[in-house]
Amino acid sequence: MRGAWRMVGGAVLLVGLGAGVWSARVHPPLPEPTQPLVVVQTKAAERYPYRSPVFSAFVADSYREVPLRVEPFYAWWEGTYARHPNVWLEGHAALITAMEARRKELAAARGEAKTRLELETARWLHKLVKTLIPKFSLERGFEFVYTVERGERQCLLQSVLIAGMLQKMGLDAGVVMVWKNPQGQVSNNGHAVTVLRLPGGRDVLVDASDPEPFIRHQGLFVYDPAGRSYRFVEPVYSQDFITAYRLREGSERVNPDQLRPLSALFLRSQFYYYRGERAPGGFMGPSNPTGLAASARFLEQAIHYDPYNPLPVYVLGHVYAKEGKKEAARKQYLQGYRLYRAFGYVPSGPQAAYNRAVLGP
C-alpha cells in the first residue's frame, strides 16, 4: 500500500513513496531561520573508542535511565567473550589483550595486506556481536542494561559497539544513519550502521543486523565538513566498497574522504531518541499522560545533545500534539521540516506534518 508507515525502533519505513522534496510552487515559503544551520563537528567529536570516557557516557546514560541492578557492561562483555573460545581473536582469551594485539598488527601492516586485515577485523566484530548478543529487540535493544540482562541489541547499540572497538584498534570508523536500504525502501533515518574507512579512501558498511558482515545500503545520513552540515547522500559501490557518494540535491559525486561519520553527540542524541520513541505509554501505540511525559523528556534530552538531529525534533511535535500542545507541536514540525530540507531530503512524514502546520488540516 502506497504511503503506509511501518514504525519500528530499528526501522521507520515508508515504502513506495518518493523523496517528498519541498516545492515552492505548492507550499508557502518556510519562515525565515532564527539561526544559521551550521553543524560544528571536529575530528575529535567523532571519537568514542571502546572503554573511553565518551563511550562510557553512552553506557552510563543507559544505567541511569534504566535503574536495574545488573553487572557492569564492560565486565559482562569481556567476561562473555572469555567464555566463548569460538570467537577468540588469534587465541586470546582476554578481549583487551586480543584488541591490543590486533591494533599492533594493523599499525604495522601496509598496502593490500592492511586492507585485508581491516576487513578481517570487521568480519570478526560482526561475528562477535551476533554471537555474544544473540537477540535483536526493537523495544529494548538500544539499552546497554538490557544487553547485559537479556542479551539484546538493536541497530544503534550494535553499530556504536562495533565502531568503538574498531576505533580502539586504531581504525577510522564511525556510525551513520540509513534512509534507504539495499532494496531501495526509504525511511526517516530508520536504521544505524557502522562505516569503516579503508586504506585508499574507500568505505565499507558493517551491519550486524544482516547475516553477512558487509552490506550495500543505498542512502546514508552523514556529516559534510565542507558544508558544515549534515547531508543525505547516496553511495556509489564497486562490489561491497563505496567509491563515491552522490549528493541528494544533484548528480554531483564526492570522494569518500570528503564526508565523515556522525559525532558522539549525535549518537548520544539518537540513543535518547529511541528512549523517547519506545517509552511505555508514550509516542508509540496507546498513549497515556505519564508515558507521553516520558517520551517528551527523552526527546527534549535528545535535542539538547544535538539540536540538528532532525528525527527527535520532528517526532517531539507528535508527542506535543498528543498532549494537546498545538502551538508547541507546530513549532517542532516547522523546525523539523527546515532541518530535513536543509540537509537535502524531506521524508513524507515531516512533509505531511509541515503541510498541516502551515496550511492547516
Tab-separated table of C-alpha atoms in Angstrom:
chain	number	residue	atom	x	y	z
A	1	MET	CA	0.000	0.000	0.000
A	2	ARG	CA	1.457	3.318	-1.036
A	3	GLY	CA	2.158	5.687	1.842
A	4	ALA	CA	1.853	3.172	4.665
A	5	TRP	CA	4.220	3.749	7.582
A	6	ARG	CA	5.722	0.824	9.428
A	7	MET	CA	7.083	2.312	12.674
A	8	VAL	CA	9.692	0.217	14.467
A	9	GLY	CA	12.644	1.156	16.651
A	10	GLY	CA	15.297	-0.019	14.228
A	11	ALA	CA	13.412	0.917	11.057
A	12	VAL	CA	10.819	3.621	10.434
A	13	LEU	CA	9.897	2.541	6.928
A	14	LEU	CA	7.752	4.273	4.355
A	15	VAL	CA	7.544	2.032	1.340
A	16	GLY	CA	6.651	3.184	-2.150
A	17	LEU	CA	6.868	6.965	-1.790
A	18	GLY	CA	9.224	9.460	-3.355
A	19	ALA	CA	11.512	11.870	-1.569
A	20	GLY	CA	8.862	14.444	-0.714
A	21	VAL	CA	11.257	17.274	-1.536
A	22	TRP	CA	9.949	20.781	-0.859
A	23	SER	CA	8.383	22.690	-3.725
A	24	ALA	CA	7.817	26.470	-3.569
A	25	ARG	CA	5.079	26.123	-6.191
A	26	VAL	CA	2.913	24.037	-3.858
A	27	HIS	CA	3.758	25.333	-0.380
A	28	PRO	CA	4.243	28.817	1.051
A	29	PRO	CA	7.790	29.850	1.960
A	30	LEU	CA	9.210	28.424	5.154
A	31	PRO	CA	9.549	31.046	7.918
A	32	GLU	CA	12.954	32.696	7.946
A	33	PRO	CA	15.503	30.836	10.126
A	34	THR	CA	16.283	32.291	13.507
A	35	GLN	CA	19.847	30.941	13.451
A	36	PRO	CA	22.180	29.594	10.756
A	37	LEU	CA	22.134	25.859	10.059
A	38	VAL	CA	25.793	25.251	10.824
A	39	VAL	CA	26.717	21.965	12.487
A	40	VAL	CA	30.127	22.183	14.151
A	41	GLN	CA	31.863	18.795	14.190
A	42	THR	CA	35.561	18.223	14.656
A	43	LYS	CA	37.528	15.011	14.147
A	44	ALA	CA	37.808	14.719	17.925
A	45	ALA	CA	33.998	14.760	18.201
A	46	GLU	CA	33.868	11.561	16.148
A	47	ARG	CA	35.992	9.652	18.638
A	48	TYR	CA	34.493	7.236	21.185
A	49	PRO	CA	36.895	4.270	21.414
A	50	TYR	CA	35.742	1.313	23.467
A	51	ARG	CA	36.246	1.999	27.208
A	52	SER	CA	36.997	5.689	26.594
A	53	PRO	CA	35.164	8.321	28.697
A	54	VAL	CA	32.948	9.161	25.706
A	55	PHE	CA	31.964	5.538	25.122
A	56	SER	CA	31.435	5.124	28.859
A	57	ALA	CA	28.982	8.036	28.757
A	58	PHE	CA	26.757	6.028	26.374
A	59	VAL	CA	26.808	3.173	28.864
A	60	ALA	CA	26.268	5.428	31.900
A	61	ASP	CA	23.202	7.018	30.292
A	62	SER	CA	21.640	3.567	29.955
A	63	TYR	CA	22.380	2.548	33.544
A	64	ARG	CA	20.953	5.842	34.782
A	65	GLU	CA	17.768	5.722	32.681
A	66	VAL	CA	17.061	2.013	33.339
A	67	PRO	CA	17.648	1.553	37.077
A	68	LEU	CA	18.084	-2.229	37.127
A	69	ARG	CA	20.724	-3.932	39.239
A	70	VAL	CA	22.829	-5.690	36.613
A	71	GLU	CA	26.509	-6.417	36.146
A	72	PRO	CA	28.597	-3.509	34.777
A	73	PHE	CA	28.633	-3.626	30.988
A	74	TYR	CA	32.394	-3.882	30.478
A	75	ALA	CA	32.728	-6.745	32.974
A	76	TRP	CA	29.836	-8.579	31.323
A	77	TRP	CA	31.013	-8.038	27.738
A	78	GLU	CA	34.626	-9.036	28.370
A	79	GLY	CA	33.603	-11.936	30.602
A	80	THR	CA	31.171	-13.247	27.990
A	81	TYR	CA	33.934	-13.065	25.376
A	82	ALA	CA	36.264	-15.078	27.633
A	83	ARG	CA	33.633	-17.825	27.934
A	84	HIS	CA	33.237	-18.231	24.144
A	85	PRO	CA	36.501	-19.562	22.665
A	86	ASN	CA	34.847	-19.897	19.239
A	87	VAL	CA	35.070	-16.091	18.879
A	88	TRP	CA	38.523	-15.563	20.379
A	89	LEU	CA	40.795	-13.479	18.171
A	90	GLU	CA	44.037	-15.363	17.418
A	91	GLY	CA	43.603	-17.480	20.545
A	92	HIS	CA	43.465	-14.585	23.044
A	93	ALA	CA	41.037	-15.314	25.891
A	94	ALA	CA	41.152	-11.719	27.161
A	95	LEU	CA	39.329	-9.241	24.905
A	96	ILE	CA	41.535	-6.255	25.729
A	97	THR	CA	44.657	-8.327	25.034
A	98	ALA	CA	43.196	-9.506	21.733
A	99	MET	CA	42.338	-5.957	20.665
A	100	GLU	CA	45.764	-4.629	21.605
A	101	ALA	CA	47.483	-7.402	19.655
A	102	ARG	CA	45.325	-6.663	16.608
A	103	ARG	CA	45.985	-2.920	16.966
A	104	LYS	CA	49.725	-3.552	16.713
A	105	GLU	CA	49.251	-5.810	13.675
A	106	LEU	CA	47.148	-3.173	11.950
A	107	ALA	CA	49.654	-0.419	12.698
A	108	ALA	CA	52.479	-2.473	11.152
A	109	ALA	CA	50.563	-3.587	8.034
A	110	ARG	CA	50.867	-1.771	4.707
A	111	GLY	CA	49.070	-1.698	1.369
A	112	GLU	CA	46.710	-4.519	0.427
A	113	ALA	CA	47.772	-6.507	3.476
A	114	LYS	CA	46.447	-3.704	5.686
A	115	THR	CA	43.150	-3.579	3.779
A	116	ARG	CA	42.695	-7.340	4.144
A	117	LEU	CA	43.462	-7.156	7.868
A	118	GLU	CA	40.984	-4.307	8.391
A	119	LEU	CA	38.257	-6.269	6.592
A	120	GLU	CA	39.111	-9.382	8.596
A	121	THR	CA	38.817	-7.347	11.808
A	122	ALA	CA	35.396	-6.035	10.767
A	123	ARG	CA	34.223	-9.589	9.974
A	124	TRP	CA	35.402	-10.743	13.394
A	125	LEU	CA	33.481	-7.994	15.174
A	126	HIS	CA	30.356	-8.764	13.130
A	127	LYS	CA	30.546	-12.400	14.285
A	128	LEU	CA	31.429	-11.376	17.837
A	129	VAL	CA	28.397	-9.132	18.279
A	130	LYS	CA	25.949	-11.580	16.686
A	131	THR	CA	27.303	-14.457	18.808
A	132	LEU	CA	27.552	-12.762	22.203
A	133	ILE	CA	24.395	-10.627	21.873
A	134	PRO	CA	22.112	-13.064	20.042
A	135	LYS	CA	18.691	-11.409	20.419
A	136	PHE	CA	17.507	-8.440	18.350
A	137	SER	CA	14.985	-6.254	20.192
A	138	LEU	CA	13.359	-3.112	18.848
A	139	GLU	CA	11.756	-2.459	22.225
A	140	ARG	CA	14.843	-2.569	24.477
A	141	GLY	CA	17.934	-3.360	22.402
A	142	PHE	CA	19.278	0.206	22.434
A	143	GLU	CA	19.943	-0.053	26.190
A	144	PHE	CA	23.266	-1.456	27.422
A	145	VAL	CA	21.421	-2.534	30.555
A	146	TYR	CA	19.197	-4.902	28.573
A	147	THR	CA	22.179	-6.159	26.606
A	148	VAL	CA	23.572	-7.384	29.916
A	149	GLU	CA	20.283	-8.598	31.398
A	150	ARG	CA	18.722	-10.204	28.306
A	151	GLY	CA	21.398	-10.473	25.623
A	152	GLU	CA	19.526	-7.968	23.453
A	153	ARG	CA	20.803	-5.494	20.882
A	154	GLN	CA	19.455	-3.076	18.297
A	155	CYS	CA	20.947	-1.289	15.291
A	156	LEU	CA	22.304	1.771	17.106
A	157	LEU	CA	23.856	-0.078	20.043
A	158	GLN	CA	25.491	-2.750	17.888
A	159	SER	CA	26.845	-0.139	15.445
A	160	VAL	CA	28.288	2.039	18.209
A	161	LEU	CA	29.864	-1.020	19.848
A	162	ILE	CA	31.482	-2.193	16.596
A	163	ALA	CA	32.670	1.320	15.712
A	164	GLY	CA	34.034	1.903	19.223
A	165	MET	CA	36.013	-1.332	19.113
A	166	LEU	CA	37.356	-0.553	15.630
A	167	GLN	CA	38.452	2.863	16.922
A	168	LYS	CA	40.116	1.181	19.901
A	169	MET	CA	42.203	-0.792	17.415
A	170	GLY	CA	43.272	2.376	15.620
A	171	LEU	CA	40.912	2.256	12.644
A	172	ASP	CA	38.947	5.111	11.059
A	173	ALA	CA	35.390	4.025	11.819
A	174	GLY	CA	32.117	5.579	12.896
A	175	VAL	CA	28.343	5.359	12.617
A	176	VAL	CA	25.977	6.780	10.012
A	177	MET	CA	22.199	6.601	9.700
A	178	VAL	CA	20.397	4.839	6.855
A	179	TRP	CA	17.466	6.388	4.940
A	180	LYS	CA	17.361	3.911	2.029
A	181	ASN	CA	18.019	0.202	2.471
A	182	PRO	CA	19.602	-2.224	-0.046
A	183	GLN	CA	16.189	-2.837	-1.647
A	184	GLY	CA	15.597	0.894	-2.127
A	185	GLN	CA	12.946	1.211	0.602
A	186	VAL	CA	13.109	4.649	2.193
A	187	SER	CA	12.844	5.568	5.871
A	188	ASN	CA	13.144	8.564	8.151
A	189	ASN	CA	16.704	7.720	9.294
A	190	GLY	CA	15.294	4.417	10.451
A	191	HIS	CA	18.495	2.403	10.830
A	192	ALA	CA	22.094	2.821	12.016
A	193	VAL	CA	25.186	1.153	10.556
A	194	THR	CA	28.954	1.157	11.124
A	195	VAL	CA	31.143	2.669	8.393
A	196	LEU	CA	34.844	1.763	8.084
A	197	ARG	CA	37.209	3.930	6.028
A	198	LEU	CA	39.720	1.629	4.336
A	199	PRO	CA	43.212	2.484	3.073
A	200	GLY	CA	42.970	4.227	-0.280
A	201	GLY	CA	39.826	6.152	0.650
A	202	ARG	CA	37.109	3.528	0.178
A	203	ASP	CA	34.300	2.925	2.686
A	204	VAL	CA	32.600	-0.310	3.691
A	205	LEU	CA	29.423	-0.711	5.775
A	206	VAL	CA	29.374	-3.254	8.616
A	207	ASP	CA	25.839	-4.250	9.688
A	208	ALA	CA	25.208	-6.801	12.439
A	209	SER	CA	21.509	-6.828	11.506
A	210	ASP	CA	22.446	-8.718	8.338
A	211	PRO	CA	23.728	-12.311	8.131
A	212	GLU	CA	26.756	-11.152	6.146
A	213	PRO	CA	29.126	-8.501	7.546
A	214	PHE	CA	29.164	-6.088	4.600
A	215	ILE	CA	26.018	-4.530	3.166
A	216	ARG	CA	25.088	-2.078	0.409
A	217	HIS	CA	22.596	0.408	1.855
A	218	GLN	CA	21.507	2.844	-0.846
A	219	GLY	CA	21.032	6.049	1.197
A	220	LEU	CA	23.042	7.366	4.173
A	221	PHE	CA	22.921	10.368	6.510
A	222	VAL	CA	26.462	11.671	7.122
A	223	TYR	CA	28.438	14.771	8.057
A	224	ASP	CA	29.720	17.098	5.317
A	225	PRO	CA	32.747	19.071	6.604
A	226	ALA	CA	32.837	21.362	3.559
A	227	GLY	CA	29.262	22.495	4.063
A	228	ARG	CA	29.493	22.235	7.869
A	229	SER	CA	26.188	20.411	7.748
A	230	TYR	CA	24.577	17.007	7.819
A	231	ARG	CA	23.817	15.565	4.406
A	232	PHE	CA	21.609	12.869	2.884
A	233	VAL	CA	23.759	11.061	0.310
A	234	GLU	CA	23.628	8.030	-1.985
A	235	PRO	CA	26.683	5.714	-2.029
A	236	VAL	CA	28.240	4.549	-5.283
A	237	TYR	CA	29.522	0.971	-4.994
A	238	SER	CA	32.125	-1.228	-6.608
A	239	GLN	CA	31.291	-4.659	-5.193
A	240	ASP	CA	30.939	-4.041	-1.413
A	241	PHE	CA	33.133	-0.938	-1.439
A	242	ILE	CA	31.841	2.648	-1.542
A	243	THR	CA	33.983	4.548	-4.023
A	244	ALA	CA	31.991	7.805	-4.112
A	245	TYR	CA	28.842	9.480	-2.825
A	246	ARG	CA	26.136	11.328	-4.751
A	247	LEU	CA	24.669	14.371	-3.029
A	248	ARG	CA	20.907	14.163	-2.811
A	249	GLU	CA	20.230	17.555	-4.378
A	250	GLY	CA	22.076	16.788	-7.593
A	251	SER	CA	24.196	14.333	-9.509
A	252	GLU	CA	27.487	15.697	-8.151
A	253	ARG	CA	29.783	12.989	-6.805
A	254	VAL	CA	32.258	13.436	-3.980
A	255	ASN	CA	35.043	11.161	-2.789
A	256	PRO	CA	34.506	9.276	0.480
A	257	ASP	CA	37.268	11.282	2.175
A	258	GLN	CA	35.152	14.439	1.713
A	259	LEU	CA	32.492	13.113	4.118
A	260	ARG	CA	32.611	11.908	7.716
A	261	PRO	CA	30.551	9.743	10.094
A	262	LEU	CA	28.334	11.256	12.784
A	263	SER	CA	29.607	12.688	16.052
A	264	ALA	CA	29.357	11.164	19.511
A	265	LEU	CA	26.881	13.899	20.464
A	266	PHE	CA	24.628	12.961	17.552
A	267	LEU	CA	24.782	9.311	18.647
A	268	ARG	CA	24.020	10.210	22.248
A	269	SER	CA	21.078	12.202	20.919
A	270	GLN	CA	19.942	9.176	18.911
A	271	PHE	CA	20.037	6.887	21.966
A	272	TYR	CA	17.682	9.343	23.672
A	273	TYR	CA	15.500	9.448	20.579
A	274	TYR	CA	14.934	5.698	20.855
A	275	ARG	CA	14.133	6.069	24.549
A	276	GLY	CA	11.502	8.645	23.614
A	277	GLU	CA	10.139	6.506	20.801
A	278	ARG	CA	9.828	3.394	22.948
A	279	ALA	CA	8.713	4.838	26.318
A	280	PRO	CA	5.776	2.690	27.548
A	281	GLY	CA	2.533	4.568	27.056
A	282	GLY	CA	4.323	7.284	25.123
A	283	PHE	CA	4.732	8.099	21.458
A	284	MET	CA	4.281	4.554	20.128
A	285	GLY	CA	0.933	2.790	20.431
A	286	PRO	CA	-1.748	3.627	23.019
A	287	SER	CA	-0.611	6.679	24.972
A	288	ASN	CA	-1.210	7.927	28.495
A	289	PRO	CA	-0.139	11.170	30.210
A	290	THR	CA	2.714	9.538	32.130
A	291	GLY	CA	4.106	7.843	29.033
A	292	LEU	CA	3.820	10.971	26.919
A	293	ALA	CA	5.650	12.971	29.573
A	294	ALA	CA	8.445	10.374	29.495
A	295	SER	CA	8.609	10.493	25.686
A	296	ALA	CA	8.762	14.274	25.788
A	297	ARG	CA	11.554	14.257	28.374
A	298	PHE	CA	13.678	11.817	26.396
A	299	LEU	CA	13.141	13.627	23.096
A	300	GLU	CA	13.901	17.001	24.667
A	301	GLN	CA	17.150	15.489	26.000
A	302	ALA	CA	17.933	14.166	22.520
A	303	ILE	CA	17.518	17.676	21.116
A	304	HIS	CA	19.654	19.079	23.918
A	305	TYR	CA	22.564	16.855	22.850
A	306	ASP	CA	22.097	17.665	19.149
A	307	PRO	CA	19.524	20.303	18.132
A	308	TYR	CA	20.266	19.492	14.465
A	309	ASN	CA	19.244	15.826	14.696
A	310	PRO	CA	16.022	16.143	12.682
A	311	LEU	CA	14.276	12.971	13.849
A	312	PRO	CA	13.688	13.875	17.534
A	313	VAL	CA	12.887	17.468	16.562
A	314	TYR	CA	10.109	16.238	14.272
A	315	VAL	CA	8.797	13.408	16.491
A	316	LEU	CA	8.581	15.687	19.538
A	317	GLY	CA	5.904	17.508	17.553
A	318	HIS	CA	3.815	14.306	17.559
A	319	VAL	CA	4.208	13.993	21.331
A	320	TYR	CA	3.213	17.599	21.936
A	321	ALA	CA	0.218	17.142	19.610
A	322	LYS	CA	-0.942	14.109	21.614
A	323	GLU	CA	-0.579	16.192	24.776
A	324	GLY	CA	-2.792	18.881	23.253
A	325	LYS	CA	0.034	21.427	22.911
A	326	LYS	CA	-0.889	22.516	19.409
A	327	GLU	CA	1.381	25.554	19.053
A	328	ALA	CA	4.383	23.724	20.532
A	329	ALA	CA	3.742	20.849	18.109
A	330	ARG	CA	3.505	23.268	15.192
A	331	LYS	CA	6.887	24.802	16.051
A	332	GLN	CA	8.509	21.357	16.186
A	333	TYR	CA	7.067	20.405	12.804
A	334	LEU	CA	8.325	23.620	11.213
A	335	GLN	CA	11.803	23.239	12.692
A	336	GLY	CA	11.988	19.550	11.798
A	337	TYR	CA	10.982	20.296	8.217
A	338	ARG	CA	13.534	23.086	7.994
A	339	LEU	CA	16.298	20.709	9.090
A	340	TYR	CA	15.341	17.963	6.642
A	341	ARG	CA	15.112	20.440	3.785
A	342	ALA	CA	18.495	21.971	4.624
A	343	PHE	CA	20.110	18.512	4.678
A	344	GLY	CA	18.717	17.550	1.282
A	345	TYR	CA	15.790	15.160	1.770
A	346	VAL	CA	12.316	15.538	3.313
A	347	PRO	CA	10.610	12.228	4.178
A	348	SER	CA	6.869	12.125	3.622
A	349	GLY	CA	6.023	12.187	7.359
A	350	PRO	CA	7.782	15.516	8.039
A	351	GLN	CA	6.427	16.801	4.715
A	352	ALA	CA	2.845	15.998	5.728
A	353	ALA	CA	3.362	17.492	9.199
A	354	TYR	CA	4.719	20.687	7.598
A	355	ASN	CA	1.710	20.864	5.292
A	356	ARG	CA	-0.654	20.643	8.260
A	357	ALA	CA	1.351	23.159	10.301
A	358	VAL	CA	1.375	25.743	7.505
A	359	LEU	CA	-1.787	25.065	5.530
A	360	GLY	CA	-3.977	23.535	8.223
A	361	PRO	CA	-5.792	20.157	8.198
